[in-house]
Every structure is written in structure tokens, then in C-alpha cells.
mmCIF file of C-alpha atoms in Angstrom:
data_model
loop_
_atom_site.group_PDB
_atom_site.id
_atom_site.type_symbol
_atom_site.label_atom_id
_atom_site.label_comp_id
_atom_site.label_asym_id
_atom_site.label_seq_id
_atom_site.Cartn_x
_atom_site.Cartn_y
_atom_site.Cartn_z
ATOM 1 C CA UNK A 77 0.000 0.000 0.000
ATOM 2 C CA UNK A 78 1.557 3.095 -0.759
ATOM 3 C CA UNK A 79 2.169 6.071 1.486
ATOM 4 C CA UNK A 80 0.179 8.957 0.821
ATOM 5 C CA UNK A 81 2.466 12.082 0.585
ATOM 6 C CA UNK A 82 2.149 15.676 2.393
ATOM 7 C CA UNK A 83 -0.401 17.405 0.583
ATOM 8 C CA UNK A 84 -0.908 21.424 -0.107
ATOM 9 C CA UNK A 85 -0.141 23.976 2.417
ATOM 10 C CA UNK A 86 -3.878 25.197 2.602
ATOM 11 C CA UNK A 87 -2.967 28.453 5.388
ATOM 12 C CA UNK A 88 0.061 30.436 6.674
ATOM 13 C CA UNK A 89 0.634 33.257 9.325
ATOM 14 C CA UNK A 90 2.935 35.616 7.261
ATOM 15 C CA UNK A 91 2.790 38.045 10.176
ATOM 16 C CA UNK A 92 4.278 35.073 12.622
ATOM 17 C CA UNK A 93 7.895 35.152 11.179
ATOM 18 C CA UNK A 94 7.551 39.068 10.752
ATOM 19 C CA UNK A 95 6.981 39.221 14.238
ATOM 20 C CA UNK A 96 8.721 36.017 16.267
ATOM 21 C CA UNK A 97 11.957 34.584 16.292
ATOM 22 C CA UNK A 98 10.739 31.187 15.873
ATOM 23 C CA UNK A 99 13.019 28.971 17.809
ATOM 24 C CA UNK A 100 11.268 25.485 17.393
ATOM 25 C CA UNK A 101 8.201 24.011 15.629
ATOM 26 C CA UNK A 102 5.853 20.953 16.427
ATOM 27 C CA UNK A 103 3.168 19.255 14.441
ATOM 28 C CA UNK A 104 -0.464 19.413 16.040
ATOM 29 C CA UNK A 105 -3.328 17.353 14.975
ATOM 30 C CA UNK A 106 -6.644 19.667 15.083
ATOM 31 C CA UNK A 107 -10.422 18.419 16.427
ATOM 32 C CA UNK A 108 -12.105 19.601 13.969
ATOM 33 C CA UNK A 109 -15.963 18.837 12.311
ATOM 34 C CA UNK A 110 -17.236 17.085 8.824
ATOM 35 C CA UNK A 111 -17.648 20.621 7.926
ATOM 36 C CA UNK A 112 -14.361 22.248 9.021
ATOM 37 C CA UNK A 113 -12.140 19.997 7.314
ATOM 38 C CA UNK A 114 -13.908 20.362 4.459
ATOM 39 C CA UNK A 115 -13.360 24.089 4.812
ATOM 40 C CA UNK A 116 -9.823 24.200 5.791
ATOM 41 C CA UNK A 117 -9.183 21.439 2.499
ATOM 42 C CA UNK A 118 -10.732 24.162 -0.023
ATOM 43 C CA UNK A 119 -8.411 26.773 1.557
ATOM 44 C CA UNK A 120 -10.919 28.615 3.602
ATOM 45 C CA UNK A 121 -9.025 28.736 6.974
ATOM 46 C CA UNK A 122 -6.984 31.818 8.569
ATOM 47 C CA UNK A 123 -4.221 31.988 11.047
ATOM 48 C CA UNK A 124 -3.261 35.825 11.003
ATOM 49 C CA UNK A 125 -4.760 36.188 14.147
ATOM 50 C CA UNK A 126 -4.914 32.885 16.406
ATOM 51 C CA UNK A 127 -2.636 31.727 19.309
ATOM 52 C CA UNK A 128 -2.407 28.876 21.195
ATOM 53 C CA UNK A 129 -2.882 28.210 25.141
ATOM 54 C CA UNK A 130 -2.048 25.623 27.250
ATOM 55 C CA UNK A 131 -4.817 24.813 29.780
ATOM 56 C CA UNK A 132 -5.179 21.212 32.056
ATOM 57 C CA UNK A 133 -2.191 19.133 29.903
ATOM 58 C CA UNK A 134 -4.065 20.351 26.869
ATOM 59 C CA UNK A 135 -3.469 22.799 24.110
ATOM 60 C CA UNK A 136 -5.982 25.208 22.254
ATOM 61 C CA UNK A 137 -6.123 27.284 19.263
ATOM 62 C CA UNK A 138 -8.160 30.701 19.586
ATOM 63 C CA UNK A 139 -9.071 32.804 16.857
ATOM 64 C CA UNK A 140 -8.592 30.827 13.899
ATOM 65 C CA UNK A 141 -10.878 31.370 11.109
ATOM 66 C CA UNK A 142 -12.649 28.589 9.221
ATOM 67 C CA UNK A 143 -15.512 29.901 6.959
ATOM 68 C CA UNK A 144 -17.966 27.706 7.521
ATOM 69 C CA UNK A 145 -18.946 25.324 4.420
ATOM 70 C CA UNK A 146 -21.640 26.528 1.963
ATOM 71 C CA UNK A 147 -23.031 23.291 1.348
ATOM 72 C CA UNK A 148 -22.682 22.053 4.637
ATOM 73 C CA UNK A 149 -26.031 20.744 6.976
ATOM 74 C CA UNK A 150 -27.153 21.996 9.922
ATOM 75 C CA UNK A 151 -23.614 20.335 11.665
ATOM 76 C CA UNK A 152 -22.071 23.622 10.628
ATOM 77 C CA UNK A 153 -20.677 25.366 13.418
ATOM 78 C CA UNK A 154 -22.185 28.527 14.709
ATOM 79 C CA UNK A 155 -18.754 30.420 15.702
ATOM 80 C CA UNK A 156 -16.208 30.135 12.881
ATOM 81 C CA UNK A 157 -13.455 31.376 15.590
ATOM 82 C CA UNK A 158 -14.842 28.835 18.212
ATOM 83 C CA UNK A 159 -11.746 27.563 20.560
ATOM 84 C CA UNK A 160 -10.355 23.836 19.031
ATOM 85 C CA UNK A 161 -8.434 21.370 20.246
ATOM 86 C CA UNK A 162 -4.745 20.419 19.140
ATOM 87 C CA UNK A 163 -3.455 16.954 19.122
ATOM 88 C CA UNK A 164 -0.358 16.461 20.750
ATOM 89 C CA UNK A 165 2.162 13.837 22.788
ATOM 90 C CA UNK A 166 1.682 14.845 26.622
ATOM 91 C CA UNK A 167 5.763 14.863 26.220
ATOM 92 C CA UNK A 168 5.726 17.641 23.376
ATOM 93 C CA UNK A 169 2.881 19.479 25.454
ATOM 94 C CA UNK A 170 4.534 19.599 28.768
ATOM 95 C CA UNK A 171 8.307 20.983 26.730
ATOM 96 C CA UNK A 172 6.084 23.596 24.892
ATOM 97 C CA UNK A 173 4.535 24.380 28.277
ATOM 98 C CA UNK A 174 7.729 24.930 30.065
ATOM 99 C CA UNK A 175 9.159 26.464 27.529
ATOM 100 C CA UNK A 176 6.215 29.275 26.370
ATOM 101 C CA UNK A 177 6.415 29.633 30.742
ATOM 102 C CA UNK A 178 9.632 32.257 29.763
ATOM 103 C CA UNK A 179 9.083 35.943 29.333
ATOM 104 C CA UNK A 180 8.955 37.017 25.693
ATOM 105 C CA UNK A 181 7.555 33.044 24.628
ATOM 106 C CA UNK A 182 4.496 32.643 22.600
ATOM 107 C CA UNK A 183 2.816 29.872 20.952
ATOM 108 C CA UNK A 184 1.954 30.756 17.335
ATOM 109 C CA UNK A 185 0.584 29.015 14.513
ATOM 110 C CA UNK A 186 2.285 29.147 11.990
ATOM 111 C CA UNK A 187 0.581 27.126 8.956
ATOM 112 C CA UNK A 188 -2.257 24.531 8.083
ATOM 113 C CA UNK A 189 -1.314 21.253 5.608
ATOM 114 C CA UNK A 190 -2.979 18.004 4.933
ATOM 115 C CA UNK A 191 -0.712 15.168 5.554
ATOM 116 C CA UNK A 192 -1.753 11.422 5.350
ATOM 117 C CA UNK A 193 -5.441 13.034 4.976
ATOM 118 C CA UNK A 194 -5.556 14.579 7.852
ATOM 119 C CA UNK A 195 -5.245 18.402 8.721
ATOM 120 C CA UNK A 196 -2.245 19.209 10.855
ATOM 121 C CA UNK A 197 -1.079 22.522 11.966
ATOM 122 C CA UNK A 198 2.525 23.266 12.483
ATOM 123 C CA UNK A 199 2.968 25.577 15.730
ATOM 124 C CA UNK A 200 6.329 27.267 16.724
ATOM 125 C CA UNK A 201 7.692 28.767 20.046
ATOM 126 C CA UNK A 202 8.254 32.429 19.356
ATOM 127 C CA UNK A 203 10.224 34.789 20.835
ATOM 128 C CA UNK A 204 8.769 38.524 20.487
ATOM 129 C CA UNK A 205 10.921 40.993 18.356
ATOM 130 C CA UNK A 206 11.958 44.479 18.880
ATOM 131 C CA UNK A 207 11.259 47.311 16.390
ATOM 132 C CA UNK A 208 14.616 47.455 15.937
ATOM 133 C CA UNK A 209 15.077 43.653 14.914
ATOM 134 C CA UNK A 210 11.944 44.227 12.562
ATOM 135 C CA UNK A 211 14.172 47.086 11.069
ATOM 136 C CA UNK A 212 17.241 44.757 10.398
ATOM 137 C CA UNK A 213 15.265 41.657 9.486
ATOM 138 C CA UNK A 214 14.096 43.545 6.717
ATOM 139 C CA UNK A 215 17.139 44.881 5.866
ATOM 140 C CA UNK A 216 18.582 41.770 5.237
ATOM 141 C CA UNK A 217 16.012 40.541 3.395
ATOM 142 C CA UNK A 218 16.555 43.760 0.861
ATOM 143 C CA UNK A 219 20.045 43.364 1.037
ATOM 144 C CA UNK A 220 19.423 39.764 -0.167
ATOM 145 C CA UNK A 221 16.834 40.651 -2.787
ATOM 146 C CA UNK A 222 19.387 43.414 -4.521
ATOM 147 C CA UNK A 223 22.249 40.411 -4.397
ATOM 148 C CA UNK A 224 19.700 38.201 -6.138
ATOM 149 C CA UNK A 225 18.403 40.955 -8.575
ATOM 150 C CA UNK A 226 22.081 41.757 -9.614
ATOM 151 C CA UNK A 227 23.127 38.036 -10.304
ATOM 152 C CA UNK A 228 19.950 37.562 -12.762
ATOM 153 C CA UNK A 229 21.209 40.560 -14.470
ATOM 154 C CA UNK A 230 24.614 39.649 -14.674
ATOM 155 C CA UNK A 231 23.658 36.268 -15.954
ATOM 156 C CA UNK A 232 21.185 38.126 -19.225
ATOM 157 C CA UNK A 233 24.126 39.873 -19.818
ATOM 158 C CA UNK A 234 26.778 36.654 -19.973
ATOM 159 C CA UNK A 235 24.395 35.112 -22.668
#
């Protein structure tokens, strides 16, 4: 039987690398309905503003967006920002917990894929920037962009 490979990324948090250091990342299974998934698999889900908690030995998502599903029953959800559940090892939970305990340590989604048919969300620790890292962070990355611009053109003119 063969394996069935990582699909599509479906969401991503563009803000999250803007503003986190992201220091590590873990996979999280999500709890969601028939009528989510079905949602998050057309690319109707958003992450620009959720976080995650840990409360009991058990992590949440808040404030992620899934549009609920136009030809869905009455199963739809009312709240399409309701609170869901992540799916993780107790060992992974209780690192990220100690860990996000720190000052300046968030939890942040980062973004939504289907692997092995099932929804997953990858979820990094973050450490909060500075204006002044924002500054050089995007710095580099113009610095970077004018290196890459200049190589293209010196390769058009080589041929």
C-alpha cells in the first residue's frame, strides 16, 4: 500500500515570522468537524490572528478562522473562531509548556497542511521581536533581494 504524501499547504501566518523569532516548531493534529475539514481542504481557513494556550495538559487554538462550508447541513458550526483542540504527545505538550512559561515566549501558529489526509497545523515557540530587529530583518532581506536581482542581471548579460 503506498504512502500517501504531504499534501498542499492550505494556510500560513505571514505576520508570525515578521513578528517572532521562531526557535522550534511541532506538528499538532486539530479536532475539527465534517464541515471544518472540508473548509480548511478548499483553503478557507486563517491563522493571522490565532494563538495557542495551554490549559489542564491540553493545548488550544483561539481565533482561527474557518468559513464555515456553503453546502454544509445543519452540523455547521455557529462560531467560525470557536476555541479547538490540538493533538499532541503529553511529552511535546509539557516541553512547549515549560518552555512558552519564559518571558517574551508565545505559541503561534504558523501554517495549516494536509498530511496522510488529515489536517495538521505546524505551531512554533516564538520569541517577540523588537522594532529594531523588525528594522534589520528587513534589511537583510533587501540586502538579499538586490544580491539576487544583480546576479539575474549579470547572468542576461553573460548570454
Amino acid at each position: 500500500m503506498a504512502k500517501k504524501s504531504e499534501g498542499k499547504q492550505l494556510a500560513q501566518n505571514k505576520k508570525a515570522s515578521h513578528d517572532y523569532f521562531i526557535e522550534d516548531t511541532f506538528e499538532a493534529g486539530m479536532v475539527l468537524m465534517g464541515s471544518e475539514i472540508k473548509s480548511v481542504r478548499m483553503g478557507k481557513a486563517n491563522i493571522g490572528d490565532a494563538f495557542a494556550t495551554i490549559r489542564n495538559g491540553e493545548i488550544f487554538i483561539h481565533n482561527m478562522h474557518i468559513s464555515p462550508f456553503e453546502q454544509g447541513n445543519r452540523s455547521n458550526p455557529a462560531d467560525p473562531t470557536r476555541t479547538r483542540k490540538l493533538l499532541m504527545h503529553r511529552a511535546q505538550i509539557h516541553k512547549l509548556l515549560g518552555l512558552s512559561k519564559q518571558e517574551g515566549y508565545s505559541i503561534v501558529p504558523l501554517k495549516i497542511y494536509v498530511k496522510n489526509g488529515y489536517a495538521k497545523l505546524l505551531i512554533g515557540l516564538g520569541k517577540g521581536k523588537k522594532q529594531f530587529d523588525k528594522r534589520e530583518s528587513a534589511a537583510k532581506k533587501d540586502a538579499q533581494r538586490d544580491i539576487q536581482r544583480a546576479l539575474r542581471e549579470k547572468q542576461k548579460v553573460a548570454r
